[in-house]
Amino acid sequence: MTAMPLSAITPASPMPAVDADPLVGLYRQPPVEFVRGAGVELFDEAGRAYLDFTSGIGVMALGHGDPGVARVMREALATGLIHTSNLYRTPPVRELAELLTTRSGLPRVFFCNSGAEANEGAFKFARRWARAAGGSAKHEIVALRGAFHGRLFATLAATDRPHYRAPFRPLAGGVTVVERDLRTLEGALDRETVAALIVEPVQGEGGVRVLDPAFLRALRELTLERNVALIFDEIQCGLGRTGYFLAAERAGVVPDLVTLAKPLAGGLPMGAVLASEEIAAAMRPGDHGTTFGGGPLVSSVAVHVVQRLADPALLARVRDTGAWLADELAALAARTGRIRAVRGIGYMWGLDVMRPAAEVVRRALDDGLLVCTAGEFTVRLLPPLVATRADLARGIAILETALG
Ligand SMILES: Cc1ncc(COP(=O)(O)O)c(C=O)c1O
């Protein structure tokens, strides 16, 4: 393609056809385009169905084309209130804040637009509180081996993926990643210098590692003893995916801060930071903010989604089906001899395979199943929480072929 000056591009003389993809090449996208979604399936232009066990990376918990979500969106649009900014109050935002704080037991919430942004916000909240509570040196953020907290500068510094980090150094300072064991943490969580410990109760991108509830309880005790804020990053594992509204509930732990995003607003971008009264009280007007965070449209949808994901019947079904999935995936591993390890809980599973996981992902797609990776040798399954045993069994059968 010959370069054309931007000034020469008008509607009458559009850009000449490009032979390269105009998207920045950040994703290895397969040669398929989806035009429609329904329940656990996506459809391409030719009408071919693909069973979606990625849920848009853990976002579409209620599946695609959910009629309830569509209805709430239509009703919200009919009010004419899409965005007002956080300079003003609106009923959906108030309702969502009440719902999340009541259900989580953390009394304050801040809304933003994504997971990384929620974690960056939580870091700021923790630092603001820590400085006020413990002095000017108390600002370090500690994260765990295997963690993924996002790709912005501070969250990247808290993410344990050398090849994500290396090209972008220097990362934000004051963030360290330490081993995932209690003895290391006893040494690392210095009361004078550490503001916060951030933990995914189930590490997602790091290979789907379910942290032991006893370990999480020990972290709660240790952080209380050292006056360190405990942040649970529940962006992937929260809101029902483990069969608990928050994964923290499984361990019986109440952290100081919880971050949410992915499924929160039914596919619309939204993040949230839930905070204790003490931490929220340290924040002053102007300390943090975002133009779009928690507008009335996304909040209306989120109220509906959160109500459904908090439904005890749905959560019980995710727990039961998750236990069934554990057996089915163990049986798949035994049958094929091509899976080294199976890890997970609820509707969140990682399979360590013996070839690059991307190859299994590609073969599965060819056979009509969408799965993703969590590291080089781990295939990750994040089906919509509405997937039935029959849907899951169908996916496992396709996976069996793809593994072979
Ligand atoms: C546990 C966890 N934290 C943070 C993030 C970042 O979220 P986002 O991609 O919305 O910035 C992710 C995304 O995969 C995640 O899984």
Coordinates of C-alpha atoms and ligand atoms in Angstrom, one line a residue:
M1 CA 0.0 0.0 0.0
T2 CA 1.4 3.4 -0.9
A3 CA 1.2 6.0 1.9
M4 CA -1.5 8.6 1.5
P5 CA -1.3 11.9 3.4
L6 CA -4.1 12.0 6.1
S7 CA -5.3 15.3 4.7
A8 CA -6.1 13.6 1.4
I9 CA -8.5 11.1 3.0
T10 CA -12.1 12.3 2.7
P11 CA -15.3 10.4 2.6
A12 CA -15.1 10.8 -1.2
S13 CA -11.6 9.4 -1.4
P14 CA -11.5 6.7 1.2
M15 CA -8.3 5.0 2.3
P16 CA -7.2 2.5 -0.3
A17 CA -7.8 -1.1 0.6
V18 CA -5.2 -2.4 3.0
D19 CA -3.6 -5.7 2.7
A20 CA -2.6 -5.8 6.3
D21 CA -5.0 -5.9 9.3
P22 CA -5.5 -2.3 10.6
L23 CA -5.8 -3.6 14.2
V24 CA -2.6 -3.4 16.2
G25 CA -1.3 -6.9 16.2
L26 CA -1.7 -7.6 19.9
Y27 CA -3.8 -10.8 19.5
R28 CA -3.3 -13.9 17.5
Q29 CA -6.8 -14.0 16.1
P30 CA -8.0 -17.0 14.2
P31 CA -9.5 -16.5 10.7
V32 CA -13.2 -16.6 11.9
E33 CA -15.6 -13.7 12.5
F34 CA -18.5 -14.0 14.9
V35 CA -21.8 -12.4 13.9
R36 CA -24.2 -13.7 16.5
G37 CA -24.4 -15.3 19.9
A38 CA -27.0 -17.3 21.8
G39 CA -26.5 -18.9 25.2
V40 CA -23.3 -21.0 25.2
E41 CA -22.7 -20.6 21.5
L42 CA -21.3 -18.1 19.0
F43 CA -22.0 -18.3 15.3
D44 CA -19.9 -17.3 12.3
E45 CA -21.1 -15.8 9.1
A46 CA -21.7 -19.2 7.6
G47 CA -24.0 -20.0 10.5
R48 CA -21.5 -22.5 12.1
A49 CA -21.9 -22.8 15.8
Y50 CA -19.0 -22.7 18.2
L51 CA -19.4 -23.8 21.8
D52 CA -17.9 -20.9 23.8
F53 CA -15.9 -22.1 26.9
T54 CA -14.1 -18.7 27.0
S55 CA -17.1 -16.5 27.8
G56 CA -15.1 -13.6 26.4
I57 CA -12.4 -14.4 29.0
G58 CA -14.8 -14.9 32.0
V59 CA -17.1 -12.0 31.1
M60 CA -20.3 -13.5 29.7
A61 CA -21.3 -15.4 32.8
L62 CA -25.0 -15.4 31.8
G63 CA -24.1 -16.5 28.3
H64 CA -24.6 -14.7 25.0
G65 CA -27.8 -12.9 24.0
D66 CA -29.4 -13.2 27.5
P67 CA -33.0 -11.9 27.2
G68 CA -32.9 -10.4 30.8
V69 CA -29.7 -8.4 30.0
A70 CA -31.1 -7.3 26.7
R71 CA -34.4 -6.2 28.3
V72 CA -32.6 -4.2 31.1
M73 CA -30.4 -2.5 28.5
R74 CA -33.4 -1.5 26.4
E75 CA -35.2 -0.1 29.5
A76 CA -32.1 1.7 30.6
L77 CA -31.7 3.2 27.1
A78 CA -35.3 4.3 27.1
T79 CA -34.5 6.6 30.1
G80 CA -32.1 8.6 27.9
L81 CA -29.6 8.4 30.6
I82 CA -26.4 6.8 29.3
H83 CA -23.8 9.0 31.0
T84 CA -23.9 11.9 33.5
S85 CA -20.4 11.6 34.9
N86 CA -19.7 11.1 38.6
L87 CA -20.4 14.8 39.3
Y88 CA -24.0 13.8 39.8
R89 CA -26.0 11.0 41.4
T90 CA -28.3 8.6 39.5
P91 CA -30.6 5.9 40.8
P92 CA -29.0 2.9 39.0
V93 CA -25.5 3.7 40.5
R94 CA -27.0 4.1 43.9
E95 CA -28.9 0.8 43.6
L96 CA -25.8 -1.1 42.4
A97 CA -23.7 0.4 45.2
E98 CA -26.2 -0.7 47.8
L99 CA -26.5 -4.2 46.3
L100 CA -22.7 -4.8 46.1
T101 CA -21.9 -3.4 49.5
T102 CA -24.7 -5.3 51.2
R103 CA -23.9 -8.6 49.5
S104 CA -20.1 -8.4 50.0
G105 CA -20.0 -7.0 53.5
L106 CA -17.6 -4.3 52.4
P107 CA -19.5 -1.0 53.0
R108 CA -18.0 1.3 50.3
V109 CA -17.5 1.0 46.5
F110 CA -15.9 2.9 43.7
F111 CA -16.8 2.1 40.1
C112 CA -14.4 2.2 37.1
N113 CA -14.1 0.6 33.7
S114 CA -11.9 -2.5 33.7
G115 CA -10.0 -4.9 35.9
A116 CA -6.6 -3.3 35.7
E117 CA -8.2 0.0 36.5
A118 CA -9.9 -1.5 39.6
N119 CA -6.6 -2.9 40.8
E120 CA -4.8 0.4 40.2
G121 CA -7.6 2.1 42.2
A122 CA -7.2 -0.4 45.0
F123 CA -3.4 0.3 45.1
K124 CA -4.1 4.0 45.5
F125 CA -6.8 3.4 48.1
A126 CA -4.4 1.2 50.1
R127 CA -1.5 3.6 49.8
R128 CA -3.6 6.6 50.9
W129 CA -4.8 4.7 53.9
A130 CA -1.4 3.2 54.8
R131 CA 0.4 6.6 54.7
A132 CA -2.2 8.0 57.0
A133 CA -2.2 5.0 59.3
G134 CA 1.5 4.1 59.3
G135 CA 3.7 6.9 58.1
S136 CA 5.3 8.0 54.9
A137 CA 7.4 4.9 54.3
K138 CA 4.4 2.6 54.3
H139 CA 3.7 2.3 50.6
E140 CA 4.9 -1.0 49.2
I141 CA 2.5 -3.3 47.3
V142 CA 3.2 -7.0 47.5
A143 CA 1.9 -9.6 45.0
L144 CA 2.3 -13.3 44.7
R145 CA 4.2 -15.6 42.4
G146 CA 1.9 -16.6 39.5
A147 CA -0.2 -13.5 39.8
F148 CA -1.9 -11.6 37.0
H149 CA -3.4 -8.2 38.0
G150 CA -3.5 -6.3 34.7
R151 CA -1.3 -4.6 32.1
L152 CA -1.1 -1.0 33.2
F153 CA 2.1 0.1 34.8
A154 CA 1.4 -0.6 38.5
T155 CA -0.7 -3.8 37.8
L156 CA 2.0 -5.0 35.3
A157 CA 4.6 -4.6 38.1
A158 CA 2.3 -6.8 40.2
T159 CA 2.0 -9.4 37.4
D160 CA 4.3 -12.3 37.4
R161 CA 4.9 -12.7 33.7
P162 CA 8.5 -11.8 32.7
H163 CA 7.7 -11.6 29.0
Y164 CA 4.7 -9.2 29.6
R165 CA 6.9 -7.0 31.8
A166 CA 10.4 -6.9 30.1
P167 CA 9.6 -4.7 27.1
F168 CA 8.0 -2.0 29.2
R169 CA 10.5 -1.4 31.9
P170 CA 10.8 0.7 34.0
L171 CA 7.5 -0.4 35.6
A172 CA 5.9 1.4 38.5
G173 CA 8.1 1.3 41.6
G174 CA 7.1 0.1 45.0
V175 CA 5.6 -3.2 43.9
T176 CA 7.2 -6.6 44.5
V177 CA 6.3 -10.2 43.6
V178 CA 7.1 -12.8 46.2
E179 CA 6.8 -16.6 46.6
R180 CA 3.4 -18.0 47.4
D181 CA 4.2 -19.3 50.9
L182 CA 3.5 -18.2 54.3
R183 CA 7.1 -18.2 55.6
T184 CA 8.2 -15.9 52.7
L185 CA 5.2 -13.6 53.4
E186 CA 6.0 -13.4 57.1
G187 CA 9.4 -12.0 56.0
A188 CA 8.0 -9.8 53.3
L189 CA 5.1 -8.1 55.0
D190 CA 7.0 -5.5 56.9
R191 CA 4.6 -3.4 59.0
E192 CA 6.6 -0.2 58.5
T193 CA 6.9 -0.3 54.7
V194 CA 4.1 -2.5 53.2
A195 CA 0.8 -0.9 52.4
A196 CA -1.0 -3.9 50.8
L197 CA -0.9 -7.5 49.8
I198 CA -2.8 -8.3 46.6
V199 CA -4.0 -11.9 46.1
E200 CA -6.2 -13.7 43.5
P201 CA -8.0 -16.4 45.6
V202 CA -7.9 -18.4 42.4
Q203 CA -5.1 -17.4 40.1
G204 CA -6.5 -17.3 36.6
E205 CA -3.9 -16.3 34.0
G206 CA -1.2 -17.9 36.2
G207 CA -2.5 -21.4 35.3
V208 CA -5.8 -21.7 37.3
R209 CA -4.4 -22.3 40.8
V210 CA -6.9 -22.5 43.6
L211 CA -5.3 -21.1 46.7
D212 CA -5.9 -23.2 49.8
P213 CA -8.6 -21.6 52.0
A214 CA -6.4 -22.2 55.1
F215 CA -3.6 -20.2 53.3
L216 CA -6.0 -17.3 52.6
R217 CA -7.1 -17.3 56.3
A218 CA -3.5 -17.2 57.3
L219 CA -2.9 -14.3 55.0
R220 CA -5.9 -12.5 56.6
E221 CA -4.4 -13.0 60.1
L222 CA -0.9 -12.0 59.0
T223 CA -2.1 -8.8 57.3
L224 CA -4.2 -7.8 60.3
E225 CA -1.3 -8.4 62.6
R226 CA 1.1 -6.3 60.4
N227 CA -1.5 -3.6 59.6
V228 CA -1.3 -4.3 55.9
A229 CA -4.4 -4.0 53.6
L230 CA -5.5 -7.3 52.1
I231 CA -6.7 -6.9 48.5
F232 CA -8.5 -9.8 46.9
D233 CA -8.5 -9.5 43.1
E234 CA -11.7 -11.3 42.2
I235 CA -11.8 -10.0 38.7
Q236 CA -11.8 -13.5 37.2
C237 CA -12.8 -15.7 40.1
G238 CA -15.4 -13.5 41.7
L239 CA -19.2 -13.1 41.0
G240 CA -20.1 -16.7 41.1
R241 CA -17.4 -18.4 39.0
T242 CA -16.2 -20.6 41.9
G243 CA -19.8 -21.3 43.1
Y244 CA -19.5 -18.5 45.7
F245 CA -20.6 -15.0 45.1
L246 CA -17.0 -14.0 46.2
A247 CA -14.3 -16.6 46.3
A248 CA -13.3 -15.0 49.7
E249 CA -16.5 -16.5 51.1
R250 CA -15.2 -20.0 50.5
A251 CA -12.3 -19.2 52.9
G252 CA -14.5 -17.3 55.3
V253 CA -12.3 -14.2 54.8
V254 CA -13.3 -10.6 54.6
P255 CA -10.5 -8.7 52.9
D256 CA -10.1 -4.9 53.2
L257 CA -10.5 -4.4 49.5
V258 CA -12.0 -6.5 46.7
T259 CA -11.7 -5.8 43.0
L260 CA -14.3 -6.9 40.5
A261 CA -14.7 -6.5 36.7
K262 CA -15.2 -9.0 33.9
P263 CA -18.8 -10.3 34.3
L264 CA -20.0 -7.3 36.4
A265 CA -22.0 -5.6 33.7
G266 CA -23.0 -8.4 31.4
G267 CA -20.4 -7.7 28.7
L268 CA -20.3 -3.9 29.1
P269 CA -17.0 -2.6 30.5
M270 CA -17.1 -2.1 34.2
G271 CA -14.9 -2.5 37.2
A272 CA -15.4 -1.9 40.9
V273 CA -13.3 -1.5 44.1
L274 CA -15.1 -2.6 47.2
A275 CA -13.5 -1.1 50.4
S276 CA -13.7 -1.2 54.1
E277 CA -15.0 1.8 55.9
E278 CA -11.5 2.6 57.3
I279 CA -9.8 2.5 53.9
A280 CA -12.6 4.4 52.2
A281 CA -12.4 7.1 54.9
A282 CA -8.8 7.9 54.0
M283 CA -9.8 9.0 50.4
R284 CA -10.7 12.6 49.9
P285 CA -12.6 14.3 47.0
G286 CA -10.2 14.5 44.0
D287 CA -7.9 11.7 45.2
H288 CA -9.1 9.4 42.5
G289 CA -11.6 9.4 39.7
T290 CA -12.5 8.4 36.1
T291 CA -14.8 10.0 33.6
F292 CA -16.8 6.9 32.6
G293 CA -16.8 4.8 35.8
G294 CA -20.1 3.5 36.8
G295 CA -22.5 5.4 34.5
P296 CA -26.3 4.8 34.7
L297 CA -26.5 2.5 31.7
V298 CA -23.7 0.0 32.8
S299 CA -24.9 0.2 36.4
S300 CA -28.5 -0.7 35.4
V301 CA -27.2 -3.8 33.6
A302 CA -24.9 -4.6 36.5
V303 CA -27.7 -4.5 39.0
H304 CA -29.5 -7.2 37.0
V305 CA -26.4 -9.3 36.5
V306 CA -25.3 -9.1 40.1
Q307 CA -28.8 -10.1 41.3
R308 CA -28.7 -13.2 39.1
L309 CA -25.1 -14.1 40.0
A310 CA -25.9 -13.8 43.7
D311 CA -28.8 -16.2 43.4
P312 CA -28.2 -19.1 45.8
A313 CA -29.7 -21.6 43.4
L314 CA -27.2 -20.5 40.6
L315 CA -24.3 -20.7 43.1
A316 CA -25.3 -24.1 44.3
R317 CA -25.6 -25.4 40.8
V318 CA -22.1 -24.0 39.9
R319 CA -20.6 -25.7 43.0
D320 CA -22.3 -29.1 42.2
T321 CA -21.6 -29.0 38.5
G322 CA -18.0 -27.9 39.3
A323 CA -17.6 -31.0 41.4
W324 CA -19.0 -33.1 38.6
L325 CA -16.6 -31.3 36.2
A326 CA -13.6 -32.2 38.4
D327 CA -14.5 -35.9 37.9
E328 CA -15.2 -35.5 34.2
L329 CA -11.9 -33.7 33.6
A330 CA -9.9 -36.2 35.7
A331 CA -11.5 -39.0 33.6
L332 CA -10.6 -37.2 30.4
A333 CA -7.0 -37.0 31.7
A334 CA -7.0 -40.7 32.5
R335 CA -8.5 -41.6 29.1
T336 CA -6.3 -39.6 26.9
G337 CA -3.0 -39.7 28.9
R338 CA -2.4 -36.2 27.4
I339 CA -3.1 -34.1 30.4
R340 CA -0.5 -33.8 33.2
A341 CA -2.6 -32.0 35.7
V342 CA -6.2 -30.7 36.2
R343 CA -6.8 -27.7 38.5
G344 CA -9.8 -25.6 39.2
I345 CA -13.1 -25.1 40.9
G346 CA -16.6 -24.3 39.8
Y347 CA -16.6 -23.1 36.2
M348 CA -12.9 -22.2 36.1
W349 CA -10.5 -25.0 35.1
G350 CA -6.9 -25.3 33.8
L351 CA -5.6 -28.4 32.1
D352 CA -1.8 -28.8 31.8
V353 CA -1.2 -30.4 28.4
M354 CA 1.9 -32.0 26.9
R355 CA 2.1 -29.8 23.8
P356 CA 1.8 -26.0 23.5
A357 CA -1.7 -25.1 24.7
A358 CA -2.2 -22.8 21.7
E359 CA -2.1 -25.9 19.5
V360 CA -4.9 -27.5 21.4
V361 CA -6.9 -24.2 21.4
R362 CA -6.5 -24.1 17.6
R363 CA -7.6 -27.7 17.0
A364 CA -10.6 -27.3 19.4
L365 CA -11.7 -24.2 17.4
D366 CA -11.5 -26.2 14.2
D367 CA -13.8 -28.7 15.8
G368 CA -16.2 -26.0 17.1
L369 CA -15.1 -25.4 20.7
L370 CA -13.6 -22.1 22.0
V371 CA -11.1 -22.4 24.8
C372 CA -8.2 -20.2 25.8
T373 CA -4.8 -20.6 27.4
A374 CA -3.4 -19.7 30.8
G375 CA 0.3 -19.9 30.2
E376 CA 2.2 -21.8 27.6
F377 CA 1.1 -25.4 28.5
T378 CA -2.3 -24.8 30.2
V379 CA -5.6 -24.9 28.4
R380 CA -8.2 -22.8 30.3
L381 CA -11.9 -23.4 30.4
L382 CA -14.2 -20.6 31.5
P383 CA -17.7 -21.7 30.3
P384 CA -20.7 -19.4 30.9
L385 CA -22.2 -20.2 34.3
V386 CA -25.4 -21.1 32.5
A387 CA -23.8 -24.0 30.7
T388 CA -25.5 -27.3 31.5
R389 CA -23.9 -30.7 32.1
A390 CA -24.9 -31.6 28.6
D391 CA -23.1 -28.5 27.2
L392 CA -20.0 -29.2 29.3
A393 CA -20.0 -32.9 28.2
R394 CA -20.2 -31.8 24.6
G395 CA -17.2 -29.5 25.0
I396 CA -15.2 -32.2 26.8
A397 CA -15.8 -34.6 23.9
I398 CA -14.5 -32.0 21.4
L399 CA -11.5 -31.4 23.7
E400 CA -10.8 -35.1 23.7
T401 CA -10.4 -35.1 19.9
A402 CA -8.4 -31.9 20.0
L403 CA -6.0 -33.4 22.5
G404 CA -5.4 -36.4 20.3
Ligands
LIG1 C1 -7.4 -11.7 38.1 C2 -7.3 -10.6 37.0 N1 -7.0 -9.3 37.4 C3 -7.0 -8.3 36.6 C4 -7.3 -8.5 35.2 C5 -7.2 -7.4 34.3 O1 -8.5 -7.1 33.9 P1 -8.8 -6.2 32.5 O2 -8.3 -7.0 31.4 O3 -10.2 -5.9 32.5 O4 -8.0 -4.9 32.7 C6 -7.6 -9.8 34.8 C7 -7.8 -10.0 33.3 O5 -7.8 -11.1 32.8 C8 -7.6 -10.9 35.7 O6 -7.9 -12.1 35.3

